[in-house]
mmCIF file of C-alpha atoms in Angstrom:
data_model
loop_
_atom_site.group_PDB
_atom_site.id
_atom_site.type_symbol
_atom_site.label_atom_id
_atom_site.label_comp_id
_atom_site.label_asym_id
_atom_site.label_seq_id
_atom_site.Cartn_x
_atom_site.Cartn_y
_atom_site.Cartn_z
ATOM 1 C CA MET A 1 -23.183 -16.448 -86.333
ATOM 2 C CA PRO A 2 -24.036 -13.062 -87.883
ATOM 3 C CA THR A 3 -20.764 -11.142 -88.157
ATOM 4 C CA VAL A 4 -19.569 -7.759 -89.460
ATOM 5 C CA GLU A 5 -16.008 -6.681 -90.201
ATOM 6 C CA ILE A 6 -14.658 -3.464 -88.670
ATOM 7 C CA ALA A 7 -14.195 -2.041 -92.198
ATOM 8 C CA ASP A 8 -17.958 -2.312 -92.831
ATOM 9 C CA LEU A 9 -18.902 -0.240 -89.812
ATOM 10 C CA LYS A 10 -19.676 3.397 -90.409
ATOM 11 C CA ASP A 11 -19.486 6.367 -88.104
ATOM 12 C CA GLY A 12 -22.781 6.463 -86.270
ATOM 13 C CA ASP A 13 -23.554 2.722 -86.335
ATOM 14 C CA PHE A 14 -24.842 1.526 -83.015
ATOM 15 C CA LEU A 15 -22.108 -0.258 -81.013
ATOM 16 C CA LEU A 16 -22.634 -2.324 -77.850
ATOM 17 C CA ASP A 17 -19.394 -2.890 -75.890
ATOM 18 C CA VAL A 18 -19.713 -5.954 -73.572
ATOM 19 C CA ARG A 19 -16.229 -5.805 -71.990
ATOM 20 C CA GLU A 20 -15.772 -5.468 -68.256
ATOM 21 C CA ASP A 21 -15.444 -2.132 -66.563
ATOM 22 C CA GLU A 22 -11.655 -2.020 -66.358
ATOM 23 C CA GLU A 23 -11.371 -2.751 -70.018
ATOM 24 C CA TRP A 24 -13.877 -0.028 -70.888
ATOM 25 C CA GLU A 25 -12.141 2.480 -68.676
ATOM 26 C CA ALA A 26 -8.739 1.852 -70.413
ATOM 27 C CA GLY A 27 -10.282 2.683 -73.789
ATOM 28 C CA HIS A 28 -13.420 2.303 -75.944
ATOM 29 C CA ALA A 29 -15.024 3.339 -79.202
ATOM 30 C CA VAL A 30 -16.597 6.839 -79.194
ATOM 31 C CA GLY A 31 -20.333 6.664 -78.654
ATOM 32 C CA ALA A 32 -20.544 2.948 -77.792
ATOM 33 C CA LEU A 33 -23.021 1.740 -75.141
ATOM 34 C CA HIS A 34 -21.286 -0.173 -72.412
ATOM 35 C CA ILE A 35 -23.025 -3.058 -70.682
ATOM 36 C CA PRO A 36 -20.493 -5.695 -69.391
ATOM 37 C CA MET A 37 -21.353 -9.240 -70.298
ATOM 38 C CA SER A 38 -21.379 -10.160 -66.568
ATOM 39 C CA ASP A 39 -24.264 -7.655 -66.072
ATOM 40 C CA PHE A 40 -25.970 -8.086 -69.444
ATOM 41 C CA VAL A 41 -29.127 -9.939 -68.546
ATOM 42 C CA ALA A 42 -29.870 -7.675 -65.545
ATOM 43 C CA ARG A 43 -29.240 -4.561 -67.609
ATOM 44 C CA TYR A 44 -30.933 -5.735 -70.813
ATOM 45 C CA GLY A 45 -33.559 -2.940 -70.623
ATOM 46 C CA GLU A 46 -30.758 -0.364 -71.075
ATOM 47 C CA LEU A 47 -30.032 -1.866 -74.446
ATOM 48 C CA THR A 48 -33.645 -2.005 -75.597
ATOM 49 C CA GLU A 49 -34.046 1.714 -74.623
ATOM 50 C CA ALA A 50 -30.859 2.824 -76.320
ATOM 51 C CA ALA A 51 -30.764 0.690 -79.497
ATOM 52 C CA PRO A 52 -32.240 1.942 -82.721
ATOM 53 C CA GLN A 53 -35.745 0.483 -83.219
ATOM 54 C CA ASP A 54 -35.150 -0.542 -86.800
ATOM 55 C CA GLY A 55 -31.357 -0.672 -86.744
ATOM 56 C CA ARG A 56 -28.688 -3.241 -86.115
ATOM 57 C CA VAL A 57 -26.895 -3.798 -82.860
ATOM 58 C CA ASN A 58 -23.114 -4.332 -83.436
ATOM 59 C CA VAL A 59 -21.675 -6.144 -80.464
ATOM 60 C CA ILE A 60 -17.992 -5.828 -79.595
ATOM 61 C CA CYS A 61 -15.642 -7.142 -76.922
ATOM 62 C CA ARG A 62 -11.834 -7.515 -76.818
ATOM 63 C CA SER A 63 -11.439 -10.227 -79.427
ATOM 64 C CA GLY A 64 -14.880 -11.499 -80.371
ATOM 65 C CA GLY A 65 -15.680 -14.406 -77.925
ATOM 66 C CA ARG A 66 -17.862 -12.675 -75.359
ATOM 67 C CA SER A 67 -19.551 -10.540 -78.098
ATOM 68 C CA ALA A 68 -20.402 -13.673 -79.956
ATOM 69 C CA GLN A 69 -22.277 -15.051 -76.907
ATOM 70 C CA VAL A 70 -24.166 -11.896 -76.407
ATOM 71 C CA THR A 71 -24.911 -11.647 -80.174
ATOM 72 C CA MET A 72 -26.471 -15.156 -80.083
ATOM 73 C CA TYR A 73 -28.581 -14.160 -77.028
ATOM 74 C CA LEU A 74 -29.793 -11.016 -78.761
ATOM 75 C CA VAL A 75 -30.664 -12.939 -81.991
ATOM 76 C CA GLN A 76 -32.682 -15.411 -79.866
ATOM 77 C CA GLN A 77 -34.547 -12.404 -78.463
ATOM 78 C CA GLY A 78 -35.432 -11.288 -81.981
ATOM 79 C CA ILE A 79 -32.974 -8.430 -82.248
ATOM 80 C CA ASP A 80 -30.941 -7.677 -85.326
ATOM 81 C CA ALA A 81 -27.526 -8.155 -83.867
ATOM 82 C CA VAL A 82 -24.058 -9.006 -85.295
ATOM 83 C CA ASN A 83 -20.724 -9.870 -83.777
ATOM 84 C CA VAL A 84 -17.884 -7.449 -84.656
ATOM 85 C CA ALA A 85 -15.118 -9.760 -86.003
ATOM 86 C CA GLY A 86 -11.883 -9.372 -84.018
ATOM 87 C CA GLY A 87 -13.292 -6.999 -81.484
ATOM 88 C CA MET A 88 -11.515 -3.994 -80.077
ATOM 89 C CA GLN A 89 -8.145 -5.408 -80.851
ATOM 90 C CA VAL A 90 -8.918 -5.184 -84.625
ATOM 91 C CA TRP A 91 -10.748 -1.850 -84.023
ATOM 92 C CA GLU A 92 -7.595 -0.308 -82.581
ATOM 93 C CA ALA A 93 -5.323 -2.027 -85.237
ATOM 94 C CA ALA A 94 -7.488 -0.556 -87.979
ATOM 95 C CA GLY A 95 -6.839 2.895 -86.638
ATOM 96 C CA ARG A 96 -10.241 3.529 -85.285
ATOM 97 C CA PRO A 97 -10.367 5.972 -82.353
ATOM 98 C CA VAL A 98 -10.026 4.463 -78.814
ATOM 99 C CA VAL A 99 -10.779 6.923 -75.950
ATOM 100 C CA THR A 100 -11.264 7.114 -72.236
ATOM 101 C CA ASP A 101 -14.363 8.513 -70.616
ATOM 102 C CA ALA A 102 -12.560 11.886 -70.349
ATOM 103 C CA GLY A 103 -12.030 11.808 -74.180
ATOM 104 C CA ALA A 104 -8.209 11.217 -73.921
ATOM 105 C CA PRO A 105 -6.563 8.633 -76.113
ATOM 106 C CA GLY A 106 -7.189 5.143 -74.683
ATOM 107 C CA ALA A 107 -5.841 1.622 -75.157
ATOM 108 C CA VAL A 108 -7.325 -1.760 -75.581
ATOM 109 C CA VAL A 109 -6.363 -4.064 -72.670
#
């Protein structure tokens, strides 16, 4: 399983958040693309349009389980994708910003 640590992510790296809507609304990483895992196959085209052509897709969820499944699917499709170890729980614990859609401070639920 290709994996990346939170500490290795830089500002501006492409981040795909596969948590469900209520998790996203509570708080997410600034600039992340949100496609819930439950909608992922149907909305796959949104990812291919938004993802950098020659860049890596960093996939994140709450703790790393769902993002691991999506990462494996993307790798099978020939996309350079990695699972973000520990997910949004580690993101928040590392002091990375978590915001709501309105830009207010958010929380990982």
